[in-house]
């Protein structure tokens, strides 16, 4: 199978398995796991923040951040297409009493700044929940995996900070963003007060995300992690793979971006498929199949028969994600399979 559903399907590399086997461990809830401590220092350094905490998932990283930033009953402004809003089971509302307040996302992943400005201009009238946080996402998953411009992040941060609000960045794929923006993760994180990023996506580690911020913030986030049941013990076995991921898997993401570009170009030539244009493409290709849900279901089945899996995003929309383990030859195979499948669905 050529599995393009997500970069989360990546498997740990032999070097990661080796590092897991050899990891020096201790009880991390006591702060005594040397491998976790090392990974957390590396993570903080990479994004230019004071401290970091290892969490099991990106979802827990974002949730712990929201809980640490927002008192109950305060508003978190975030994109209507944000992963945290759409795909994290409403955790911030359910567990934190946080009023998730969606703002329009533009196609390029940016927030509608006018909406944000209007929301922030509301008087502190007793009718309104008080604002607590502004959250951004980069790269932006539901907006086609596009990298969001630094200028936009800076504009959001300026507005938020003018109202004394912190900014959290869901940087699950921050290294993909850095490549697409020709910058560094540090530069991207500069405008945020906290950032979470994942080891278990394009970087191919089996588990784990890092939440980073000031020492004081991470202290509070650690308490939230514990509350959420994410205080892990000999977590060095996870961290060991994470260290290998940070040391060896970031630079190769360029290959995934080149493959995604080739895939977008190839699929764009197939009659019946419409590839969503993306300004700063990273490792994702979103495309629509003509003819609505029935045609799309037939197309997906025909692709599966040819050994290709994509993620169904909507009734007729798919996402294909390139990652470690997908080669340029695989991309050629996928494009050939798509042409055959479309031919089968729409008739040659
Ligand atoms: N995204 C997954 C699915 O949940 C959709 C994927 O396949 O892309 N932030 C962003 C931007 C994400 O894309 C994801 C995972 C997360 C956070 C959550 O990370 P995990 O899966 O580690 O909880």
mmCIF file of C-alpha atoms and ligand atoms in Angstrom:
data_model
loop_
_atom_site.group_PDB
_atom_site.id
_atom_site.type_symbol
_atom_site.label_atom_id
_atom_site.label_comp_id
_atom_site.label_asym_id
_atom_site.label_seq_id
_atom_site.Cartn_x
_atom_site.Cartn_y
_atom_site.Cartn_z
ATOM 1 C CA UNK A 1 0.000 0.000 0.000
ATOM 2 C CA UNK A 2 1.127 3.561 -0.675
ATOM 3 C CA UNK A 3 -0.428 5.209 2.347
ATOM 4 C CA UNK A 4 -0.914 8.941 1.821
ATOM 5 C CA UNK A 5 -3.623 9.387 4.471
ATOM 6 C CA UNK A 6 -1.256 11.230 6.808
ATOM 7 C CA UNK A 7 2.356 11.696 7.823
ATOM 8 C CA UNK A 8 1.257 10.206 11.156
ATOM 9 C CA UNK A 9 1.557 6.742 9.561
ATOM 10 C CA UNK A 10 5.355 7.046 9.447
ATOM 11 C CA UNK A 11 7.233 4.280 11.269
ATOM 12 C CA UNK A 12 10.223 4.706 13.574
ATOM 13 C CA UNK A 13 13.553 4.408 11.780
ATOM 14 C CA UNK A 14 16.139 1.730 12.683
ATOM 15 C CA UNK A 15 18.189 4.454 14.434
ATOM 16 C CA UNK A 16 15.148 5.311 16.567
ATOM 17 C CA UNK A 17 14.583 1.672 17.541
ATOM 18 C CA UNK A 18 18.242 1.418 18.459
ATOM 19 C CA UNK A 19 18.038 4.596 20.558
ATOM 20 C CA UNK A 20 14.861 3.342 22.263
ATOM 21 C CA UNK A 21 16.614 0.100 23.212
ATOM 22 C CA UNK A 22 19.604 1.933 24.677
ATOM 23 C CA UNK A 23 17.761 4.838 26.322
ATOM 24 C CA UNK A 24 18.861 5.845 29.779
ATOM 25 C CA UNK A 25 15.654 6.346 31.773
ATOM 26 C CA UNK A 26 14.307 7.458 35.148
ATOM 27 C CA UNK A 27 11.017 8.606 36.631
ATOM 28 C CA UNK A 28 10.062 11.686 34.645
ATOM 29 C CA UNK A 29 7.328 12.751 37.079
ATOM 30 C CA UNK A 30 10.205 13.293 39.526
ATOM 31 C CA UNK A 31 12.057 15.090 36.714
ATOM 32 C CA UNK A 32 14.615 12.282 36.773
ATOM 33 C CA UNK A 33 14.558 10.925 33.251
ATOM 34 C CA UNK A 34 17.802 12.155 31.660
ATOM 35 C CA UNK A 35 16.660 11.391 28.121
ATOM 36 C CA UNK A 36 13.405 13.325 28.549
ATOM 37 C CA UNK A 37 15.322 16.205 30.108
ATOM 38 C CA UNK A 38 17.690 16.267 27.164
ATOM 39 C CA UNK A 39 14.864 16.216 24.622
ATOM 40 C CA UNK A 40 13.045 19.014 26.441
ATOM 41 C CA UNK A 41 16.188 21.177 26.441
ATOM 42 C CA UNK A 42 16.743 20.511 22.748
ATOM 43 C CA UNK A 43 13.138 21.407 21.957
ATOM 44 C CA UNK A 44 13.249 24.660 23.916
ATOM 45 C CA UNK A 45 16.487 25.606 22.178
ATOM 46 C CA UNK A 46 15.129 24.826 18.691
ATOM 47 C CA UNK A 47 12.165 27.164 19.109
ATOM 48 C CA UNK A 48 14.071 29.753 21.131
ATOM 49 C CA UNK A 49 12.034 29.407 24.316
ATOM 50 C CA UNK A 50 13.056 28.927 27.947
ATOM 51 C CA UNK A 51 11.537 25.526 28.625
ATOM 52 C CA UNK A 52 9.595 22.607 27.184
ATOM 53 C CA UNK A 53 7.517 19.677 28.374
ATOM 54 C CA UNK A 54 7.098 16.349 26.599
ATOM 55 C CA UNK A 55 3.482 15.320 26.072
ATOM 56 C CA UNK A 56 2.080 12.180 24.471
ATOM 57 C CA UNK A 57 0.343 13.933 21.566
ATOM 58 C CA UNK A 58 -0.187 17.186 19.720
ATOM 59 C CA UNK A 59 -3.732 17.208 21.040
ATOM 60 C CA UNK A 60 -2.534 17.096 24.639
ATOM 61 C CA UNK A 61 0.089 19.767 23.906
ATOM 62 C CA UNK A 62 -2.549 22.161 22.605
ATOM 63 C CA UNK A 63 -4.969 21.313 25.412
ATOM 64 C CA UNK A 64 -2.383 21.725 28.174
ATOM 65 C CA UNK A 65 -1.423 25.067 26.590
ATOM 66 C CA UNK A 66 -5.007 26.288 26.478
ATOM 67 C CA UNK A 67 -5.632 25.191 30.073
ATOM 68 C CA UNK A 68 -2.442 26.888 31.240
ATOM 69 C CA UNK A 69 -3.226 30.133 29.386
ATOM 70 C CA UNK A 70 -6.993 30.500 29.852
ATOM 71 C CA UNK A 71 -8.915 30.797 33.114
ATOM 72 C CA UNK A 72 -12.321 29.016 32.969
ATOM 73 C CA UNK A 73 -14.942 31.042 31.144
ATOM 74 C CA UNK A 74 -12.484 33.027 29.052
ATOM 75 C CA UNK A 75 -12.412 33.063 25.284
ATOM 76 C CA UNK A 76 -9.786 31.486 23.073
ATOM 77 C CA UNK A 77 -9.866 32.998 19.592
ATOM 78 C CA UNK A 78 -8.830 30.556 16.916
ATOM 79 C CA UNK A 79 -9.484 29.788 13.270
ATOM 80 C CA UNK A 80 -12.738 28.075 12.354
ATOM 81 C CA UNK A 81 -10.500 25.634 10.429
ATOM 82 C CA UNK A 82 -7.984 25.217 13.260
ATOM 83 C CA UNK A 83 -7.124 21.648 14.208
ATOM 84 C CA UNK A 84 -7.707 22.571 17.844
ATOM 85 C CA UNK A 85 -11.217 23.761 17.057
ATOM 86 C CA UNK A 86 -12.245 21.058 14.584
ATOM 87 C CA UNK A 87 -10.323 17.896 15.448
ATOM 88 C CA UNK A 88 -9.514 17.850 19.157
ATOM 89 C CA UNK A 89 -12.853 16.654 20.496
ATOM 90 C CA UNK A 90 -13.691 20.060 21.964
ATOM 91 C CA UNK A 91 -11.325 19.323 24.848
ATOM 92 C CA UNK A 92 -10.668 22.947 25.774
ATOM 93 C CA UNK A 93 -14.416 23.560 26.166
ATOM 94 C CA UNK A 94 -15.259 20.224 27.771
ATOM 95 C CA UNK A 95 -12.372 20.045 30.210
ATOM 96 C CA UNK A 96 -11.305 23.667 30.595
ATOM 97 C CA UNK A 97 -14.560 25.622 30.422
ATOM 98 C CA UNK A 98 -12.900 27.659 27.668
ATOM 99 C CA UNK A 99 -15.157 29.469 25.216
ATOM 100 C CA UNK A 100 -13.656 28.512 21.891
ATOM 101 C CA UNK A 101 -14.435 31.428 19.598
ATOM 102 C CA UNK A 102 -13.852 30.631 15.926
ATOM 103 C CA UNK A 103 -12.741 33.341 13.535
ATOM 104 C CA UNK A 104 -12.849 33.058 9.752
ATOM 105 C CA UNK A 105 -9.777 31.434 8.245
ATOM 106 C CA UNK A 106 -8.686 32.732 4.853
ATOM 107 C CA UNK A 107 -7.702 30.104 2.269
ATOM 108 C CA UNK A 108 -4.038 30.743 3.078
ATOM 109 C CA UNK A 109 -4.527 29.757 6.711
ATOM 110 C CA UNK A 110 -4.518 33.303 8.032
ATOM 111 C CA UNK A 111 -7.102 34.581 10.511
ATOM 112 C CA UNK A 112 -9.463 37.325 9.417
ATOM 113 C CA UNK A 113 -7.707 40.214 11.141
ATOM 114 C CA UNK A 114 -10.776 42.464 10.986
ATOM 115 C CA UNK A 115 -12.816 39.865 12.863
ATOM 116 C CA UNK A 116 -10.083 39.530 15.454
ATOM 117 C CA UNK A 117 -9.833 43.302 15.796
ATOM 118 C CA UNK A 118 -13.624 43.602 16.229
ATOM 119 C CA UNK A 119 -13.671 40.861 18.854
ATOM 120 C CA UNK A 120 -10.840 42.433 20.799
ATOM 121 C CA UNK A 121 -12.467 45.866 20.639
ATOM 122 C CA UNK A 122 -15.521 44.627 22.563
ATOM 123 C CA UNK A 123 -15.867 46.448 25.878
ATOM 124 C CA UNK A 124 -15.341 44.475 29.106
ATOM 125 C CA UNK A 125 -19.122 44.436 29.520
ATOM 126 C CA UNK A 126 -20.508 41.845 31.958
ATOM 127 C CA UNK A 127 -22.345 40.200 29.035
ATOM 128 C CA UNK A 128 -19.174 39.030 27.357
ATOM 129 C CA UNK A 129 -16.745 36.304 28.307
ATOM 130 C CA UNK A 130 -13.342 37.927 28.773
ATOM 131 C CA UNK A 131 -10.682 37.177 26.161
ATOM 132 C CA UNK A 132 -7.957 34.751 27.239
ATOM 133 C CA UNK A 133 -5.890 33.669 24.234
ATOM 134 C CA UNK A 134 -5.329 33.875 20.489
ATOM 135 C CA UNK A 135 -4.245 30.658 18.782
ATOM 136 C CA UNK A 136 -2.581 30.177 15.402
ATOM 137 C CA UNK A 137 -1.637 27.091 13.371
ATOM 138 C CA UNK A 138 1.415 26.749 11.116
ATOM 139 C CA UNK A 139 1.502 24.802 8.836
ATOM 140 C CA UNK A 140 -2.256 24.943 8.464
ATOM 141 C CA UNK A 141 -3.658 21.466 8.059
ATOM 142 C CA UNK A 142 -7.244 22.149 6.955
ATOM 143 C CA UNK A 143 -6.091 24.992 4.693
ATOM 144 C CA UNK A 144 -4.238 22.530 2.478
ATOM 145 C CA UNK A 145 -1.101 22.287 4.601
ATOM 146 C CA UNK A 146 -0.039 25.773 3.607
ATOM 147 C CA UNK A 147 2.656 27.587 5.551
ATOM 148 C CA UNK A 148 1.349 30.817 7.049
ATOM 149 C CA UNK A 149 3.400 33.964 6.411
ATOM 150 C CA UNK A 150 5.479 35.365 9.256
ATOM 151 C CA UNK A 151 4.069 38.837 8.567
ATOM 152 C CA UNK A 152 0.586 37.555 9.421
ATOM 153 C CA UNK A 153 1.779 35.899 12.601
ATOM 154 C CA UNK A 154 3.427 39.152 13.622
ATOM 155 C CA UNK A 155 0.239 41.121 12.919
ATOM 156 C CA UNK A 156 -1.826 38.711 15.048
ATOM 157 C CA UNK A 157 0.701 38.827 17.865
ATOM 158 C CA UNK A 158 0.781 42.612 17.807
ATOM 159 C CA UNK A 159 -3.001 42.771 18.172
ATOM 160 C CA UNK A 160 -3.098 40.093 20.867
ATOM 161 C CA UNK A 161 -0.259 41.577 22.859
ATOM 162 C CA UNK A 162 -1.764 45.056 22.646
ATOM 163 C CA UNK A 163 -4.696 43.534 24.566
ATOM 164 C CA UNK A 164 -2.327 41.672 26.911
ATOM 165 C CA UNK A 165 -3.373 38.325 25.450
ATOM 166 C CA UNK A 166 -0.924 35.481 24.918
ATOM 167 C CA UNK A 167 -0.551 33.737 21.554
ATOM 168 C CA UNK A 168 -0.330 29.959 21.276
ATOM 169 C CA UNK A 169 0.966 28.380 18.094
ATOM 170 C CA UNK A 170 -0.085 24.886 17.086
ATOM 171 C CA UNK A 171 3.138 24.145 15.253
ATOM 172 C CA UNK A 172 2.486 20.437 14.838
ATOM 173 C CA UNK A 173 4.417 20.716 11.530
ATOM 174 C CA UNK A 174 6.531 23.768 12.346
ATOM 175 C CA UNK A 175 9.598 22.334 10.569
ATOM 176 C CA UNK A 176 7.610 21.927 7.361
ATOM 177 C CA UNK A 177 6.561 25.558 7.771
ATOM 178 C CA UNK A 178 10.170 26.628 8.279
ATOM 179 C CA UNK A 179 11.228 24.944 5.029
ATOM 180 C CA UNK A 180 8.363 26.425 3.022
ATOM 181 C CA UNK A 181 8.971 29.910 4.427
ATOM 182 C CA UNK A 182 12.744 29.556 4.053
ATOM 183 C CA UNK A 183 13.245 30.411 7.693
ATOM 184 C CA UNK A 184 13.789 28.649 11.028
ATOM 185 C CA UNK A 185 11.430 27.207 13.617
ATOM 186 C CA UNK A 186 12.861 29.765 16.031
ATOM 187 C CA UNK A 187 11.838 32.647 13.795
ATOM 188 C CA UNK A 188 8.321 31.216 13.396
ATOM 189 C CA UNK A 189 7.943 30.742 17.156
ATOM 190 C CA UNK A 190 9.238 34.244 17.883
ATOM 191 C CA UNK A 191 5.810 35.864 17.762
ATOM 192 C CA UNK A 192 4.179 33.218 19.979
ATOM 193 C CA UNK A 193 4.171 32.880 23.760
ATOM 194 C CA UNK A 194 3.853 29.111 23.537
ATOM 195 C CA UNK A 195 4.280 26.595 20.758
ATOM 196 C CA UNK A 196 3.562 22.890 20.439
ATOM 197 C CA UNK A 197 5.191 20.715 17.800
ATOM 198 C CA UNK A 198 4.972 17.029 16.975
ATOM 199 C CA UNK A 199 7.631 14.352 16.713
ATOM 200 C CA UNK A 200 5.217 11.736 15.424
ATOM 201 C CA UNK A 201 4.286 13.198 12.037
ATOM 202 C CA UNK A 202 6.822 13.964 9.313
ATOM 203 C CA UNK A 203 9.675 13.409 11.769
ATOM 204 C CA UNK A 204 8.612 9.747 12.048
ATOM 205 C CA UNK A 205 8.998 9.225 15.789
ATOM 206 C CA UNK A 206 6.424 6.812 17.207
ATOM 207 C CA UNK A 207 4.935 9.085 19.895
ATOM 208 C CA UNK A 208 5.299 12.525 21.387
ATOM 209 C CA UNK A 209 4.962 16.264 21.086
ATOM 210 C CA UNK A 210 6.679 19.140 22.853
ATOM 211 C CA UNK A 211 4.992 22.135 24.380
ATOM 212 C CA UNK A 212 7.407 25.050 24.764
ATOM 213 C CA UNK A 213 7.222 28.449 26.445
ATOM 214 C CA UNK A 214 8.562 30.471 29.346
ATOM 215 C CA UNK A 215 9.802 28.567 32.415
ATOM 216 C CA UNK A 216 6.854 29.838 34.419
ATOM 217 C CA UNK A 217 4.325 28.846 31.720
ATOM 218 C CA UNK A 218 5.808 25.373 31.331
ATOM 219 C CA UNK A 219 5.566 24.928 35.104
ATOM 220 C CA UNK A 220 1.819 25.499 34.843
ATOM 221 C CA UNK A 221 1.557 23.328 31.738
ATOM 222 C CA UNK A 222 3.267 20.463 33.592
ATOM 223 C CA UNK A 223 0.523 20.613 36.196
ATOM 224 C CA UNK A 224 -2.082 20.501 33.400
ATOM 225 C CA UNK A 225 -0.325 17.562 31.781
ATOM 226 C CA UNK A 226 -0.507 15.716 35.102
ATOM 227 C CA UNK A 227 -4.174 16.602 35.472
ATOM 228 C CA UNK A 228 -4.852 15.235 31.995
ATOM 229 C CA UNK A 229 -3.145 11.970 32.880
ATOM 230 C CA UNK A 230 -0.114 12.715 30.742
ATOM 231 C CA UNK A 231 2.554 12.533 33.454
ATOM 232 C CA UNK A 232 4.657 9.674 32.133
ATOM 233 C CA UNK A 233 7.255 7.710 34.067
ATOM 234 C CA UNK A 234 10.208 6.151 32.165
ATOM 235 C CA UNK A 235 9.317 8.253 29.150
ATOM 236 C CA UNK A 236 12.934 8.264 28.016
ATOM 237 C CA UNK A 237 12.021 5.410 25.685
ATOM 238 C CA UNK A 238 9.779 7.878 23.855
ATOM 239 C CA UNK A 239 12.198 10.779 24.158
ATOM 240 C CA UNK A 240 15.102 8.748 22.759
ATOM 241 C CA UNK A 241 13.289 8.365 19.438
ATOM 242 C CA UNK A 242 12.352 12.046 19.600
ATOM 243 C CA UNK A 243 15.989 13.067 19.894
ATOM 244 C CA UNK A 244 16.858 11.026 16.815
ATOM 245 C CA UNK A 245 13.900 12.672 15.052
ATOM 246 C CA UNK A 246 15.163 16.177 15.832
ATOM 247 C CA UNK A 247 18.743 15.303 14.957
ATOM 248 C CA UNK A 248 18.188 13.436 11.730
ATOM 249 C CA UNK A 249 14.705 13.881 10.298
ATOM 250 C CA UNK A 250 14.169 17.623 9.898
ATOM 251 C CA UNK A 251 16.304 18.326 6.838
ATOM 252 C CA UNK A 252 14.831 15.478 4.832
ATOM 253 C CA UNK A 253 11.345 17.052 4.971
ATOM 254 C CA UNK A 254 12.429 18.953 1.833
ATOM 255 C CA UNK A 255 12.066 15.676 -0.044
ATOM 256 C CA UNK A 256 8.435 15.381 1.103
ATOM 257 C CA UNK A 257 7.752 18.894 -0.153
ATOM 258 C CA UNK A 258 9.258 18.137 -3.563
ATOM 259 C CA UNK A 259 7.189 14.963 -3.747
ATOM 260 C CA UNK A 260 4.022 16.854 -2.786
ATOM 261 C CA UNK A 261 4.728 19.384 -5.517
ATOM 262 C CA UNK A 262 5.204 16.603 -8.068
ATOM 263 C CA UNK A 263 2.012 14.943 -6.865
ATOM 264 C CA UNK A 264 0.026 18.183 -7.146
ATOM 265 C CA UNK A 265 1.331 18.711 -10.681
ATOM 266 C CA UNK A 266 0.588 15.114 -11.673
ATOM 267 C CA UNK A 267 -2.921 15.026 -10.212
ATOM 268 C CA UNK A 268 -3.600 18.443 -11.743
ATOM 269 C CA UNK A 269 -3.312 16.858 -15.201
ATOM 270 C CA UNK A 270 -5.892 14.149 -14.475
ATOM 271 C CA UNK A 271 -9.333 14.956 -15.918
ATOM 272 C CA UNK A 272 -11.996 14.911 -13.199
ATOM 273 C CA UNK A 273 -9.640 15.920 -10.384
ATOM 274 C CA UNK A 274 -9.223 19.484 -9.149
ATOM 275 C CA UNK A 275 -6.172 20.193 -7.039
ATOM 276 C CA UNK A 276 -6.562 22.945 -4.480
ATOM 277 C CA UNK A 277 -3.942 25.601 -5.214
ATOM 278 C CA UNK A 278 -1.723 26.410 -2.229
ATOM 279 C CA UNK A 279 0.588 29.396 -2.001
ATOM 280 C CA UNK A 280 3.204 27.807 0.243
ATOM 281 C CA UNK A 281 2.823 24.087 -0.352
ATOM 282 C CA UNK A 282 4.412 21.768 2.183
ATOM 283 C CA UNK A 283 3.718 18.019 2.304
ATOM 284 C CA UNK A 284 -0.014 17.990 1.538
ATOM 285 C CA UNK A 285 -2.162 17.918 -1.569
ATOM 286 C CA UNK A 286 -5.905 18.456 -1.282
ATOM 287 C CA UNK A 287 -8.054 17.654 -4.292
ATOM 288 C CA UNK A 288 -11.722 17.413 -5.216
ATOM 289 C CA UNK A 289 -13.239 14.744 -7.399
ATOM 290 C CA UNK A 290 -15.849 15.934 -9.922
ATOM 291 C CA UNK A 291 -19.306 14.413 -9.773
ATOM 292 C CA UNK A 292 -19.972 14.617 -6.033
ATOM 293 C CA UNK A 293 -19.911 11.969 -3.343
ATOM 294 C CA UNK A 294 -20.838 8.899 -5.457
ATOM 295 C CA UNK A 295 -18.044 9.546 -7.980
ATOM 296 C CA UNK A 296 -15.594 10.287 -5.155
ATOM 297 C CA UNK A 297 -16.439 7.012 -3.390
ATOM 298 C CA UNK A 298 -15.871 5.093 -6.640
ATOM 299 C CA UNK A 299 -12.601 6.939 -7.174
ATOM 300 C CA UNK A 300 -11.386 6.110 -3.659
ATOM 301 C CA UNK A 301 -12.289 2.433 -4.112
ATOM 302 C CA UNK A 302 -10.488 2.326 -7.481
ATOM 303 C CA UNK A 303 -7.393 3.902 -5.905
ATOM 304 C CA UNK A 304 -7.480 1.407 -3.053
ATOM 305 C CA UNK A 305 -7.679 -1.456 -5.576
ATOM 306 C CA UNK A 306 -4.464 -0.038 -7.037
ATOM 307 C CA UNK A 307 -2.804 0.121 -3.627
ATOM 308 C CA UNK A 308 -3.175 3.830 -2.874
ATOM 309 C CA UNK A 309 -4.818 5.315 0.220
ATOM 310 C CA UNK A 310 -5.770 8.971 0.667
ATOM 311 C CA UNK A 311 -7.692 10.628 3.490
ATOM 312 C CA UNK A 312 -11.329 11.486 2.702
ATOM 313 C CA UNK A 313 -11.784 15.034 3.952
ATOM 314 C CA UNK A 314 -15.290 15.709 2.823
ATOM 315 C CA UNK A 315 -17.873 14.029 0.580
ATOM 316 C CA UNK A 316 -15.750 14.589 -2.535
ATOM 317 C CA UNK A 317 -12.510 15.974 -1.183
ATOM 318 C CA UNK A 318 -9.298 14.105 -0.403
ATOM 319 C CA UNK A 319 -5.977 14.862 1.257
ATOM 320 C CA UNK A 320 -2.764 13.118 0.259
ATOM 321 C CA UNK A 321 0.252 13.614 2.518
ATOM 322 C CA UNK A 322 3.835 12.831 1.526
ATOM 323 C CA UNK A 323 6.216 11.560 4.179
ATOM 324 C CA UNK A 324 9.234 9.445 5.035
ATOM 325 C CA UNK A 325 8.758 6.147 3.246
ATOM 326 C CA UNK A 326 7.115 7.695 0.175
ATOM 327 C CA UNK A 327 9.544 7.961 -2.706
ATOM 328 C CA UNK A 328 9.437 9.870 -5.969
ATOM 329 C CA UNK A 329 8.698 6.566 -7.734
ATOM 330 C CA UNK A 330 5.705 6.080 -5.442
ATOM 331 C CA UNK A 331 4.433 9.482 -6.545
ATOM 332 C CA UNK A 332 4.644 8.422 -10.187
ATOM 333 C CA UNK A 333 2.692 5.291 -9.286
ATOM 334 C CA UNK A 334 0.050 7.320 -7.462
ATOM 335 C CA UNK A 335 -0.405 9.654 -10.429
ATOM 336 C CA UNK A 336 -0.710 6.683 -12.797
ATOM 337 C CA UNK A 337 -3.227 5.042 -10.436
ATOM 338 C CA UNK A 338 -5.207 8.295 -10.248
ATOM 339 C CA UNK A 339 -5.345 8.581 -14.041
ATOM 340 C CA UNK A 340 -6.560 4.983 -14.343
ATOM 341 C CA UNK A 341 -9.060 5.374 -11.503
ATOM 342 C CA UNK A 342 -10.470 8.600 -12.924
ATOM 343 C CA UNK A 343 -10.704 6.887 -16.319
ATOM 344 C CA UNK A 344 -12.672 4.071 -14.681
ATOM 345 C CA UNK A 345 -15.032 6.488 -12.893
ATOM 346 C CA UNK A 346 -15.597 9.020 -15.654
ATOM 347 C CA UNK A 347 -14.996 6.847 -18.736
ATOM 348 C CA UNK A 348 -12.032 7.426 -21.010
HETATM 349 N N1 LIG B 1 -3.565 15.824 12.701
HETATM 350 C C1 LIG B 1 -3.941 14.533 12.172
HETATM 351 C C2 LIG B 1 -5.447 14.294 12.310
HETATM 352 O O1 LIG B 1 -5.893 14.580 13.571
HETATM 353 C C3 LIG B 1 -6.264 15.077 11.350
HETATM 354 C C4 LIG B 1 -3.509 14.434 10.728
HETATM 355 O O2 LIG B 1 -3.559 13.315 10.193
HETATM 356 O O3 LIG B 1 -3.123 15.451 10.141
HETATM 357 N N2 LIG B 1 -2.314 19.951 15.233
HETATM 358 C C5 LIG B 1 -2.317 19.706 13.917
HETATM 359 C C6 LIG B 1 -2.154 20.839 12.972
HETATM 360 C C7 LIG B 1 -2.498 18.398 13.446
HETATM 361 O O4 LIG B 1 -2.522 18.178 12.142
HETATM 362 C C8 LIG B 1 -2.636 17.352 14.374
HETATM 363 C C9 LIG B 1 -2.869 15.933 13.915
HETATM 364 C C10 LIG B 1 -2.610 17.664 15.745
HETATM 365 C C11 LIG B 1 -2.434 18.982 16.142
HETATM 366 C C12 LIG B 1 -2.805 16.616 16.811
HETATM 367 O O5 LIG B 1 -1.737 15.778 16.925
HETATM 368 P P1 LIG B 1 -1.900 14.318 17.597
HETATM 369 O O6 LIG B 1 -2.482 13.451 16.528
HETATM 370 O O7 LIG B 1 -0.515 13.971 17.974
HETATM 371 O O8 LIG B 1 -2.796 14.474 18.765
#
